[in-house]
Coordinates of C-alpha atoms and ligand atoms in Angstrom, one line a residue:
X1 CA 85.5 112.7 124.4
X2 CA 88.0 115.2 123.0
X3 CA 88.9 116.4 119.5
X4 CA 92.6 117.2 119.3
X5 CA 94.6 118.9 116.6
X6 CA 98.3 118.0 116.3
X7 CA 100.4 120.6 114.5
X8 CA 104.0 121.1 113.7
X9 CA 105.4 124.2 115.4
X10 CA 108.7 124.7 113.5
X11 CA 109.6 123.7 109.9
X12 CA 108.3 120.2 109.9
X13 CA 109.7 116.8 110.9
X14 CA 109.2 117.5 114.6
X15 CA 108.0 113.9 115.3
X16 CA 104.3 114.5 114.7
X17 CA 103.9 110.9 113.3
X18 CA 105.2 109.5 116.6
X19 CA 102.9 111.7 118.8
X20 CA 99.9 110.9 116.6
X21 CA 100.6 107.2 116.6
X22 CA 100.7 107.3 120.4
X23 CA 97.5 109.3 120.8
X24 CA 95.8 107.2 118.1
X25 CA 95.7 104.3 120.5
X26 CA 92.8 106.1 122.2
X27 CA 91.3 107.8 119.2
X28 CA 88.3 106.6 117.1
X29 CA 89.2 108.7 114.1
X30 CA 92.5 110.1 112.7
X31 CA 92.0 112.8 109.9
X32 CA 94.7 114.3 107.6
X33 CA 93.6 117.7 106.4
X34 CA 96.4 119.3 104.5
X35 CA 99.5 118.7 102.4
X36 CA 100.2 115.6 100.4
X37 CA 103.1 113.2 100.0
X38 CA 105.5 116.0 100.7
X39 CA 104.9 114.8 104.3
X40 CA 106.9 112.0 105.8
X41 CA 105.7 110.8 109.2
X42 CA 107.7 108.1 111.0
X43 CA 106.1 105.6 113.2
X44 CA 108.3 103.1 115.1
X45 CA 106.8 99.9 116.6
X46 CA 109.6 97.8 118.1
X47 CA 111.9 97.0 115.3
X48 CA 109.4 98.0 112.6
X49 CA 109.7 101.5 111.1
X50 CA 106.9 102.9 109.0
X51 CA 107.4 106.0 106.9
X52 CA 103.9 107.3 106.0
X53 CA 103.4 110.0 103.4
X54 CA 99.7 110.0 102.7
X55 CA 98.2 107.4 105.0
X56 CA 97.2 108.9 108.3
X57 CA 99.5 107.8 111.2
X58 CA 96.6 105.9 112.9
X59 CA 96.6 103.3 110.1
X60 CA 98.3 100.7 112.2
X61 CA 95.2 100.5 114.4
X62 CA 92.5 98.5 112.4
X63 CA 89.7 99.8 114.6
X64 CA 90.6 103.5 114.1
X65 CA 89.0 105.1 111.1
X66 CA 91.7 106.9 109.1
X67 CA 90.4 109.7 106.9
X68 CA 92.0 111.9 104.3
X69 CA 90.2 115.2 104.1
X70 CA 89.3 117.5 101.2
X71 CA 92.3 119.8 102.0
X72 CA 94.8 117.0 101.1
X73 CA 96.3 116.7 97.6
X74 CA 96.5 113.1 96.6
X75 CA 99.0 111.4 94.3
X76 CA 97.1 108.2 93.6
X77 CA 100.1 106.3 92.4
X78 CA 101.9 107.0 95.7
X79 CA 98.9 106.3 97.8
X80 CA 98.3 102.9 96.0
X81 CA 102.0 102.0 96.5
X82 CA 101.8 103.0 100.2
X83 CA 98.6 100.8 100.6
X84 CA 100.3 97.9 98.8
X85 CA 103.4 98.2 101.0
X86 CA 101.3 98.3 104.1
X87 CA 99.3 95.2 102.9
X88 CA 102.6 93.4 102.4
X89 CA 103.5 94.2 106.0
X90 CA 100.2 92.9 107.3
X91 CA 98.3 96.2 107.6
X92 CA 95.0 95.9 105.7
X93 CA 94.1 99.6 105.4
X94 CA 90.4 98.8 105.2
X95 CA 89.9 101.6 107.7
X96 CA 90.8 104.2 105.1
X97 CA 88.4 106.8 103.7
X98 CA 89.2 109.6 101.3
X99 CA 87.1 112.7 100.7
X100 CA 85.6 113.0 97.2
X101 CA 86.6 116.6 97.1
X102 CA 90.3 116.1 97.6
X103 CA 92.4 117.2 94.6
X104 CA 94.5 114.8 92.6
X105 CA 98.2 115.3 91.8
X106 CA 98.6 114.7 88.0
X107 CA 101.9 114.0 86.2
X108 CA 102.0 117.6 84.9
X109 CA 102.0 118.9 88.5
X110 CA 105.2 117.0 89.3
X111 CA 106.7 118.1 86.0
X112 CA 105.8 121.7 86.6
X113 CA 107.1 121.6 90.1
X114 CA 110.5 120.7 88.8
X115 CA 110.4 123.1 85.8
X116 CA 109.2 126.1 88.0
X117 CA 111.9 125.4 90.6
X118 CA 114.6 125.2 87.9
X119 CA 113.3 128.4 86.3
X120 CA 113.4 130.3 89.7
X121 CA 116.9 129.0 90.4
X122 CA 118.1 130.2 87.0
X123 CA 116.3 133.6 87.3
X124 CA 117.1 134.5 90.9
X125 CA 119.8 132.1 92.0
X126 CA 117.5 130.5 94.5
X127 CA 114.2 128.6 94.8
X128 CA 111.9 127.2 97.4
X129 CA 113.6 123.8 97.5
X130 CA 110.3 121.9 97.3
X131 CA 110.0 118.2 97.6
X132 CA 109.3 118.0 93.9
X133 CA 106.0 116.1 94.5
X134 CA 103.8 118.5 92.5
X135 CA 102.2 120.0 95.7
X136 CA 102.3 123.7 94.7
X137 CA 101.1 123.2 91.1
X138 CA 98.2 121.0 92.3
X139 CA 97.1 123.6 94.9
X140 CA 97.4 126.3 92.2
X141 CA 95.0 124.4 90.0
X142 CA 92.6 124.0 92.9
X143 CA 92.6 127.8 93.5
X144 CA 92.2 128.3 89.8
X145 CA 89.3 125.9 89.8
X146 CA 90.7 123.6 87.1
X147 CA 91.7 120.8 89.4
X148 CA 90.8 117.1 89.0
X149 CA 89.3 115.8 92.2
X150 CA 88.8 112.4 93.8
X151 CA 85.2 112.3 92.6
X152 CA 86.4 112.8 89.0
X153 CA 89.1 110.1 89.4
X154 CA 86.5 107.5 90.1
X155 CA 84.1 108.6 87.4
X156 CA 85.8 107.9 84.1
X157 CA 83.5 110.2 82.0
X158 CA 84.5 113.1 84.3
X159 CA 88.1 112.1 84.3
X160 CA 88.3 111.8 80.5
X161 CA 86.9 115.3 80.0
X162 CA 89.1 116.9 82.6
X163 CA 92.3 115.2 81.5
X164 CA 91.6 116.5 78.0
X165 CA 90.8 120.1 79.0
X166 CA 93.3 120.6 81.8
X167 CA 95.9 118.4 80.1
X168 CA 95.8 120.4 76.9
X169 CA 96.5 123.6 78.8
X170 CA 99.3 122.1 80.9
X171 CA 100.9 120.6 77.8
X172 CA 100.9 124.1 76.2
X173 CA 102.7 125.5 79.2
X174 CA 105.2 122.7 79.5
X175 CA 106.0 122.8 75.7
X176 CA 105.7 126.5 74.9
X177 CA 106.9 128.1 78.1
X178 CA 109.5 125.7 79.4
X179 CA 110.4 123.8 76.2
X180 CA 109.5 120.5 77.9
X181 CA 107.9 117.3 76.6
X182 CA 104.1 117.2 76.4
X183 CA 102.1 114.3 78.0
X184 CA 100.2 111.8 75.9
X185 CA 96.7 112.5 77.3
X186 CA 95.2 109.2 76.3
X187 CA 98.0 107.4 78.3
X188 CA 97.4 109.7 81.3
X189 CA 93.7 109.0 81.2
X190 CA 94.2 105.2 81.0
X191 CA 96.7 105.3 83.8
X192 CA 94.6 107.4 86.1
X193 CA 91.4 105.5 85.3
X194 CA 93.1 102.4 86.6
X195 CA 94.0 104.3 89.8
X196 CA 90.4 105.4 90.2
X197 CA 89.2 101.8 89.9
X198 CA 91.7 100.8 92.7
X199 CA 90.7 103.7 95.0
X200 CA 87.0 103.9 94.4
X201 CA 86.1 101.8 97.5
X202 CA 87.7 104.4 99.8
X203 CA 85.9 107.5 98.5
X204 CA 83.5 109.1 101.0
X205 CA 82.3 112.4 102.5
X206 CA 84.9 112.9 105.3
X207 CA 83.0 116.0 106.6
X208 CA 79.9 113.9 107.3
X209 CA 81.9 111.0 108.8
X210 CA 83.7 113.4 111.1
X211 CA 80.6 115.3 112.2
X212 CA 78.7 112.1 112.9
X213 CA 81.6 110.8 115.0
X214 CA 81.7 114.1 116.9
X215 CA 77.9 113.9 117.6
X216 CA 78.4 110.3 118.8
X217 CA 81.0 111.5 121.3
X218 CA 83.9 109.8 119.6
X219 CA 87.5 110.8 120.0
X220 CA 88.9 112.6 116.9
X221 CA 92.5 113.3 116.2
X222 CA 93.5 115.8 113.4
X223 CA 96.9 114.9 112.0
X224 CA 98.8 118.0 110.9
X225 CA 101.4 117.7 108.2
X226 CA 104.2 120.2 107.5
X227 CA 104.3 123.0 110.1
X228 CA 103.6 126.5 111.2
X229 CA 106.6 128.1 109.5
X230 CA 105.7 126.3 106.3
X231 CA 102.2 127.8 106.3
X232 CA 101.4 129.8 103.2
X233 CA 100.4 132.8 105.2
X234 CA 102.1 132.5 108.6
X235 CA 105.3 130.8 107.5
X236 CA 108.5 132.2 105.9
X237 CA 106.8 133.1 102.6
X238 CA 107.7 132.4 99.9
X239 CA 109.8 129.6 101.4
X240 CA 106.7 127.7 102.4
X241 CA 104.4 125.0 101.2
X242 CA 101.1 125.8 99.4
X243 CA 98.6 124.9 102.1
X244 CA 97.6 125.8 105.6
X245 CA 99.3 123.4 108.0
X246 CA 98.3 125.6 111.0
X247 CA 95.4 124.5 113.3
X248 CA 92.8 126.5 111.4
X249 CA 93.6 124.4 108.3
X250 CA 92.3 121.3 110.1
X251 CA 88.8 122.7 110.1
X252 CA 88.9 123.9 106.5
X253 CA 90.6 120.7 105.2
X254 CA 88.2 118.4 106.9
X255 CA 84.9 120.3 106.7
X256 CA 84.1 120.8 110.3
X257 CA 83.6 123.9 112.5
X258 CA 86.1 125.4 115.0
X259 CA 83.8 124.8 118.0
X260 CA 84.3 121.1 117.6
X261 CA 88.0 121.4 118.7
X262 CA 88.9 120.8 122.3
X263 CA 92.7 121.0 122.3
X264 CA 95.6 121.9 120.0
X265 CA 98.9 120.3 120.6
X266 CA 102.0 121.7 118.9
X267 CA 104.9 119.4 118.3
X268 CA 108.4 120.6 118.3
X269 CA 112.0 119.4 118.8
X270 CA 114.4 120.3 121.6
X271 CA 116.3 122.1 118.8
X272 CA 115.2 123.3 115.3
X273 CA 115.6 121.8 111.8
X274 CA 114.6 122.9 108.4
X275 CA 114.8 121.1 105.0
X276 CA 114.6 123.2 101.9
X277 CA 115.7 126.8 101.4
X278 CA 114.7 130.0 103.3
X279 CA 115.7 131.8 106.4
X280 CA 116.7 130.0 109.6
X281 CA 117.8 132.5 112.3
X282 CA 119.3 130.0 114.8
X283 CA 121.0 127.8 112.1
X284 CA 124.3 126.2 113.1
X285 CA 126.5 126.0 110.1
X286 CA 129.4 124.4 112.0
X287 CA 130.6 121.2 113.5
X288 CA 128.0 121.4 116.3
X289 CA 125.2 121.6 113.7
X290 CA 126.7 118.6 112.0
X291 CA 126.9 116.7 115.3
X292 CA 123.2 117.4 116.0
X293 CA 122.3 116.3 112.5
X294 CA 124.1 113.0 112.8
X295 CA 123.0 112.3 116.4
X296 CA 119.4 113.2 115.6
X297 CA 119.4 111.3 112.2
X298 CA 118.3 114.5 110.6
X299 CA 117.8 113.4 107.0
X300 CA 114.5 113.9 105.3
X301 CA 111.9 111.2 105.6
X302 CA 110.5 112.0 102.1
X303 CA 113.5 113.2 100.1
X304 CA 116.5 112.0 102.2
X305 CA 118.0 115.5 102.1
X306 CA 120.1 116.5 105.0
X307 CA 118.1 118.7 107.4
X308 CA 119.6 122.0 108.4
X309 CA 120.0 122.2 112.2
X310 CA 120.1 125.0 114.8
X311 CA 119.2 126.0 118.4
X312 CA 115.7 126.0 119.9
X313 CA 114.0 129.3 118.9
X314 CA 111.4 130.5 121.4
X315 CA 110.3 133.4 119.1
X316 CA 109.2 130.7 116.7
X317 CA 107.5 128.7 119.4
X318 CA 105.6 131.8 120.7
X319 CA 104.5 132.5 117.1
X320 CA 103.2 128.9 116.9
X321 CA 101.4 129.2 120.3
X322 CA 99.6 132.3 118.9
X323 CA 98.7 131.3 115.4
X324 CA 97.6 127.8 116.3
X325 CA 96.0 128.6 119.7
X326 CA 98.1 125.9 121.3
X327 CA 96.8 124.4 124.5
X328 CA 99.9 122.2 125.1
X329 CA 103.3 121.5 123.5
X330 CA 105.0 118.2 122.9
X331 CA 108.8 118.4 122.5
X332 CA 110.7 115.5 121.0
X333 CA 114.4 114.6 120.9
X334 CA 115.6 115.6 124.4
X335 CA 117.8 112.5 124.1
X336 CA 119.7 114.0 121.1
X337 CA 121.0 117.0 123.0
X338 CA 122.4 115.0 125.9
X339 CA 126.1 115.3 126.2
X340 CA 126.7 118.1 123.7
X341 CA 127.7 120.7 126.3
X342 CA 126.2 124.1 127.0
X343 CA 122.9 124.7 125.2
X344 CA 121.6 127.9 123.7
X345 CA 118.0 129.1 123.3
X346 CA 116.9 132.1 121.2
X347 CA 114.7 134.3 123.4
X348 CA 114.2 137.2 121.0
X349 CA 115.6 138.8 117.8
X350 CA 117.7 142.0 117.7
X351 CA 117.5 144.3 114.7
X352 CA 120.5 146.2 113.3
X353 CA 119.2 149.4 114.9
X354 CA 119.1 147.6 118.3
X355 CA 115.4 147.1 118.5
X356 CA 114.4 143.9 120.3
X357 CA 111.6 141.8 118.7
X358 CA 109.7 139.3 120.8
X359 CA 107.3 138.4 117.9
X360 CA 108.3 136.7 114.7
X361 CA 108.6 139.3 111.9
X362 CA 105.9 139.6 109.3
X363 CA 108.2 140.0 106.3
X364 CA 111.4 138.3 105.3
X365 CA 113.2 141.6 104.8
X366 CA 112.8 142.4 108.5
X367 CA 113.8 138.9 109.5
X368 CA 117.0 139.2 107.4
X369 CA 117.8 142.2 109.5
X370 CA 117.5 140.2 112.8
X371 CA 120.0 138.2 114.7
X372 CA 119.0 135.9 117.5
X373 CA 119.4 136.9 121.1
X374 CA 120.7 133.8 123.0
X375 CA 120.5 132.7 126.5
X376 CA 122.9 130.0 127.6
X377 CA 121.7 127.1 129.6
X378 CA 123.8 124.4 131.3
X379 CA 123.8 121.2 129.2
X380 CA 122.8 117.8 130.5
X381 CA 124.4 114.3 130.2
X382 CA 123.3 110.7 130.5
X383 CA 121.2 108.2 128.6
X384 CA 117.6 109.6 128.5
X385 CA 116.2 106.9 126.3
X386 CA 115.0 104.7 129.3
X387 CA 113.4 107.6 131.3
X388 CA 109.7 107.3 131.6
X389 CA 108.8 109.9 134.2
X390 CA 109.8 113.6 134.5
X391 CA 111.6 112.9 137.7
X392 CA 113.9 110.3 136.1
X393 CA 115.3 113.0 133.7
X394 CA 118.6 114.5 134.7
X395 CA 118.1 117.6 136.8
X396 CA 119.7 119.9 134.2
X397 CA 117.4 118.6 131.5
X398 CA 114.4 119.3 133.7
X399 CA 115.7 122.9 134.2
X400 CA 116.1 123.2 130.4
X401 CA 112.5 122.1 129.9
X402 CA 111.3 124.5 132.6
X403 CA 113.0 127.4 130.9
X404 CA 111.6 126.5 127.5
X405 CA 108.2 126.4 129.0
X406 CA 108.6 129.8 130.5
X407 CA 109.9 131.3 127.3
X408 CA 107.1 129.8 125.2
X409 CA 104.2 130.6 127.5
X410 CA 102.5 127.3 127.1
X411 CA 102.7 124.0 129.1
X412 CA 105.1 121.4 127.7
X413 CA 103.2 118.2 128.5
X414 CA 104.8 115.5 126.3
X415 CA 108.5 114.9 126.2
X416 CA 110.2 112.6 123.6
X417 CA 113.3 110.7 124.6
X418 CA 113.6 108.3 121.7
X419 CA 111.8 107.4 118.4
X420 CA 109.8 104.4 119.9
X421 CA 106.1 104.7 120.9
X422 CA 107.0 104.0 124.5
X423 CA 109.9 106.5 124.6
X424 CA 107.8 109.4 125.8
X425 CA 107.0 111.1 129.1
X426 CA 103.6 112.6 129.9
X427 CA 103.6 115.4 132.5
Ligands
LIG1 P1 107.1 114.2 111.3 O1 107.2 114.6 109.9 O2 106.9 115.4 112.2 O3 106.2 113.1 111.6 O4 108.6 113.7 111.7 P2 109.6 112.8 110.9 O5 109.1 111.4 111.0 O6 109.8 113.3 109.5 O7 111.0 113.0 111.6 C1 111.1 112.8 113.0 C2 112.2 111.8 113.2 O8 112.6 111.8 114.6 C3 111.8 110.4 112.9 O9 112.9 109.6 112.5 C4 111.3 109.8 114.3 O10 111.5 108.4 114.4 C5 112.3 110.5 115.2 N1 111.9 110.8 116.6 C6 110.7 111.2 117.0 N2 110.7 111.5 118.3 C7 112.0 111.3 118.7 C8 112.7 111.4 120.0 O11 112.1 111.8 121.0 N3 114.0 111.1 120.0 C9 114.7 110.6 118.9 N4 115.9 110.3 119.0 N5 114.0 110.5 117.7 C10 112.7 110.8 117.6
LIG2 P1 106.3 116.8 107.4 O1 104.8 116.6 107.5 C1 109.7 119.3 106.3 C2 109.1 121.8 102.8 C3 110.0 121.5 101.6 C4 110.2 122.9 101.0 C5 108.8 123.5 101.3 C6 107.9 123.5 100.1 O2 107.0 115.5 107.3 O3 106.7 117.6 108.6 P2 106.6 121.5 98.9 O4 107.0 120.2 98.3 O5 105.6 121.4 100.0 O6 106.1 122.5 97.9 O7 107.9 122.2 99.5 O8 108.2 122.8 102.3 N1 108.3 120.7 103.3 C7 108.6 120.0 104.4 N2 109.7 120.1 105.3 N3 108.7 118.4 106.6 C8 107.6 118.3 105.8 O9 106.5 117.6 106.1 C9 107.6 119.1 104.6 N4 106.7 119.3 103.6 C10 107.2 120.3 102.8 O10 111.2 121.0 102.0 O11 111.1 123.7 101.8
LIG3 MG1 108.5 114.5 108.3

């Protein structure tokens, strides 16, 4: 028996979906605990590619219970579309359960996400570069205690009252502050009532299910979405998402205690990517960055936006080791770097006054004053995609991995050499 949390260590899209799918083969339960359909997790089974946004990445195993915890924000339209799509592809999704406490993304959240981003861009010349899915405004309502939750969605009398109360306020903001178009609240109610009817059979108490499974000695996998540097406290605020993707968020967003966790696995890439705006110390704004983007297929799973690319940053990984309490690291995409020549790794940051920082700065002003200190490492060549043991990897690749491990201060136990569920090496 073991309970494992899987978290992103960089700015997302590290290949968490792949690692979770592989580990889910042995899990009894897979739980999502934060974020919403801003996430895009890719699972590849042979020729079949599944891009999951809300459904937990264990959904392909009918025997594995797939839970969506209270910390997740749910766009019911997107969830129903995802279930329908999976049904068409032969995946029943009868193993899905959703916590009654989870907050619902309403149409005004998506609208306000866009209006707020446009306002910020006009006012300051920049914005967060959100996915536009209504994530921030939905979490705002949750914190303000005016949200509509899964329980309300499936109880028409609650839904009607809340759509009226919250909707009237949102319409005022949309019309009077932003000059936008108000929503017809009767239409919204009818639309969401129908979603509630469709989703009612999945509603449950995820905290109870998870605790009972734990007591029965079952294997539980907590599926992280987003990543450490997108965490609302420990990421590059304000260029972050509105939830806690770090390991602690798995407890809060599921309703279980920290003593139930046995291991925390951080997922990263052999380089770094970021989608959206905000600082990125090791970013490569050149042909090499473009080469890595194209070779790694670095285009957003959710929005299709090109991902920014750069060298592996050990300062970031040490930050992730600390704030998540990582017990092991999985690094994907060693295949992508093969044949690109000499590699660089950021080992520390240097401030303009010459001070060397080993830890990720607390505030962006300090980060802006930092430049990466690089160490050059000999590159490796060859086709890694067929390697299945550590010893089969090119010697220089093994040396790169050994150096990353040393710099991060945590064992790297899972190595990705391709997108497939078999293209992985366990050490
Ligand atoms: P997630 O959000 O962390 O689940 O990651 P995404 O699915 O958004 O992006 C990761 C991408 O990398 C997907 O297209 C995966 O299929 C792919 N991928 C995962 N691991 C590897 C790997 O080791 N090598 C290669 N070439 N691709 C990988
Ligand atoms: P997965 O789970 C990469 C980024 C957005 C933006 C910021 C805030 O696939 O790794 P939001 O819509 O959440 O308010 O956007 O966070 N972002 C992600 N980037 N992977 C993700 O998820 C992301 N989820 C949000 O691009 O910069
Ligand atoms: Mg993704």
